[in-house]
C-alpha atoms as one frame of an Amber mdcrd trajectory, in Angstrom:
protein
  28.387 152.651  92.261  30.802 153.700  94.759  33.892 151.296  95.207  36.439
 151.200  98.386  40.418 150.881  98.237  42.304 149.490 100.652  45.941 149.208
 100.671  47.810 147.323 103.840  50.858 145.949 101.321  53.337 148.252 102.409
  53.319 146.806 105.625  54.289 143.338 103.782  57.816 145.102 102.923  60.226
 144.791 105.500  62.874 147.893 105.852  65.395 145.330 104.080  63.933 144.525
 100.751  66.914 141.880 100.131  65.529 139.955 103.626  62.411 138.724 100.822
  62.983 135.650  98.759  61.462 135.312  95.872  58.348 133.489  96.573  57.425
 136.532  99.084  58.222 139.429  96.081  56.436 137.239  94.344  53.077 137.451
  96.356  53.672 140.579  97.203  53.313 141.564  93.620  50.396 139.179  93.103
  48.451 141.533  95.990  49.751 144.307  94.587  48.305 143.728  91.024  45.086
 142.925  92.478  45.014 145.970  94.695  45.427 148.039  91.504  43.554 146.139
  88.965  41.200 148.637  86.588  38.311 148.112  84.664  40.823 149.045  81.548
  43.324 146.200  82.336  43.789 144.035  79.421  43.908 140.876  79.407  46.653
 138.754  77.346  44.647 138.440  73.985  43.624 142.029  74.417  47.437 143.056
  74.998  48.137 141.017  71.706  45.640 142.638  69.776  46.999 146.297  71.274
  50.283 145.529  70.393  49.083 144.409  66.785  47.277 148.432  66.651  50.580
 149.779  67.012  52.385 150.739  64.024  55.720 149.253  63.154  58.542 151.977
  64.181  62.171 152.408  63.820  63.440 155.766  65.431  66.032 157.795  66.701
  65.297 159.945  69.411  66.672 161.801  72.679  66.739 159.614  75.610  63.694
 161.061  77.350  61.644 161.044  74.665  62.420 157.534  73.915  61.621 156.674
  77.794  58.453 158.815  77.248  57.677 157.088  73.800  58.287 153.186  75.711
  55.809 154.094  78.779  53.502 155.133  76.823  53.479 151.870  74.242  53.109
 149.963  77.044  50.295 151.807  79.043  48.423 151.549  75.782  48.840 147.853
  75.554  48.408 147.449  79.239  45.456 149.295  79.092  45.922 152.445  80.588
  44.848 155.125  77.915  44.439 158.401  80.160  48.200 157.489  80.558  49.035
 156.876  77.467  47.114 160.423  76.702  48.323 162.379  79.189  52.522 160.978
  78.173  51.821 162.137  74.753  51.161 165.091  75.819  54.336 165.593  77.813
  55.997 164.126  74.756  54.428 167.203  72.696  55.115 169.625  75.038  58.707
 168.378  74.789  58.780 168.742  71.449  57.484 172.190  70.814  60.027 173.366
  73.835  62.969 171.924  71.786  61.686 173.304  68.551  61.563 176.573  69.598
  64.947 176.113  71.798  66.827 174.920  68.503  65.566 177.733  66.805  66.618
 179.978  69.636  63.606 181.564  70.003  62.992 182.588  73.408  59.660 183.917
  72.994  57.360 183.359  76.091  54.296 181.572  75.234  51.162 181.087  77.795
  49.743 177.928  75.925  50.997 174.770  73.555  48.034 175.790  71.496  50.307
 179.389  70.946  53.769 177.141  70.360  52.508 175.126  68.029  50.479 178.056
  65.946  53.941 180.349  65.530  56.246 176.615  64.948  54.285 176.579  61.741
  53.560 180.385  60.705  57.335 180.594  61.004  57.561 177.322  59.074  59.944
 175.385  61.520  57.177 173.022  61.370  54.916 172.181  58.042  50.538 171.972
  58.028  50.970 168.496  58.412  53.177 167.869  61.560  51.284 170.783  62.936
  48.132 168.812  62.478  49.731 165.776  63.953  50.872 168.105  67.489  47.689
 169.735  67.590  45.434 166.983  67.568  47.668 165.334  70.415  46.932 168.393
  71.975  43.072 168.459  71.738  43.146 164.881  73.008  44.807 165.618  75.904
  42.755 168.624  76.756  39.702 166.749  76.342  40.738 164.238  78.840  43.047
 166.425  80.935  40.210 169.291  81.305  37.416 167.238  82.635  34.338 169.513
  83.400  32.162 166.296  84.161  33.292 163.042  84.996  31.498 160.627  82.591
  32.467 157.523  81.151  34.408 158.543  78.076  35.938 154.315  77.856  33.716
 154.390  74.371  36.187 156.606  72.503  39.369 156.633  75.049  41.203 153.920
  73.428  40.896 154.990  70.001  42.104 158.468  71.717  45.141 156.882  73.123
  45.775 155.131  70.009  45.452 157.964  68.013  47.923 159.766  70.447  50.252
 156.802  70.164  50.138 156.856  66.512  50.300 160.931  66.078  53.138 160.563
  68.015  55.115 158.058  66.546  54.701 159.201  62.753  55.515 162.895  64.154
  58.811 161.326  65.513  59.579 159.242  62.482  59.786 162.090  60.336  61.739
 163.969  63.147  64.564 161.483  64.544  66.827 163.898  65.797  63.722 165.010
  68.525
């Protein structure tokens, strides 16, 4: 089924943004939401029942990893798991950069699959935390590297989540990331 997208709400915005009142923002936004909507978009009781998947947290992190950690709790509960995939793994790449930076090693590597493999033969990271990274990274990969386009919705939340989650239990037993 082959579906059309048109977009004429830029021309809604006038050059000064402050000109709108709020009523006008308001449907602007309302157009825009609807211009955008996805077959993934959750609705309110799905949102809830996201947010309730999501394991309780308390961490300390670097400012854009906590940025990167916030977007990508709520494109999971909005819905958007090739998002939330594809943020966790910038958030891994991230991680294995500053790993290897704080160990100053300044090794070149041509793959995260190769930074993650030497972080734990050189035990800077253990089996566990490696498993954690590396299964972010086959996630994303499996999404990222599309050789067909096929409707992959029957296992792409439970990816994101498991991204989400991988992620988060990584980062709680690394706050200083």
């Amino acid at each position: 089924r082959d579906f059309k997208y048109w977009n004429e709400i830029p021309k809604m915005i006038p050059e000064h943004i402050s000109s709108l009142d709020d009523k006008a923002k308001e449907d602007i936004f309302k157009y825009w939401k609807k211009a955008t909507w996805t077959g993934f978009l959750q609705n309110s009781e799905q949102q809830l029942t996201n947010i309730r998947d999501i394991p309780c947290q308390k961490i300390k992190v670097k400012e854009f990893v906590m940025d990167r950690l916030k977007e990508m709790l709520h494109h999971y509960v909005a819905g958007y798991w090739p998002s939330t995939i594809f943020l966790g793994g910038m958030v891994c790449e991230f991680i294995a950069q500053i790993l290897l930076e704080n160990n100053n090693i300044n090794q070149q590597f041509n793959n995260l699959f190769n930074k993650l493999k030497y972080l734990k033969n050189h035990s800077i990271i253990d089996e566990n935390e490696y498993n954690l990274l590396n299964e972010i990274r086959d996630i994303r990969n499996k999404y990222i590297h599309l050789e067909i386009i096929d409707n992959k919705g029957t296992t792409i939340k439970e990816d994101s989540l498991k991204v989400l989650k991988n992620t988060i239990q990584f980062l709680n037993k690394n706050p200083v990331m």
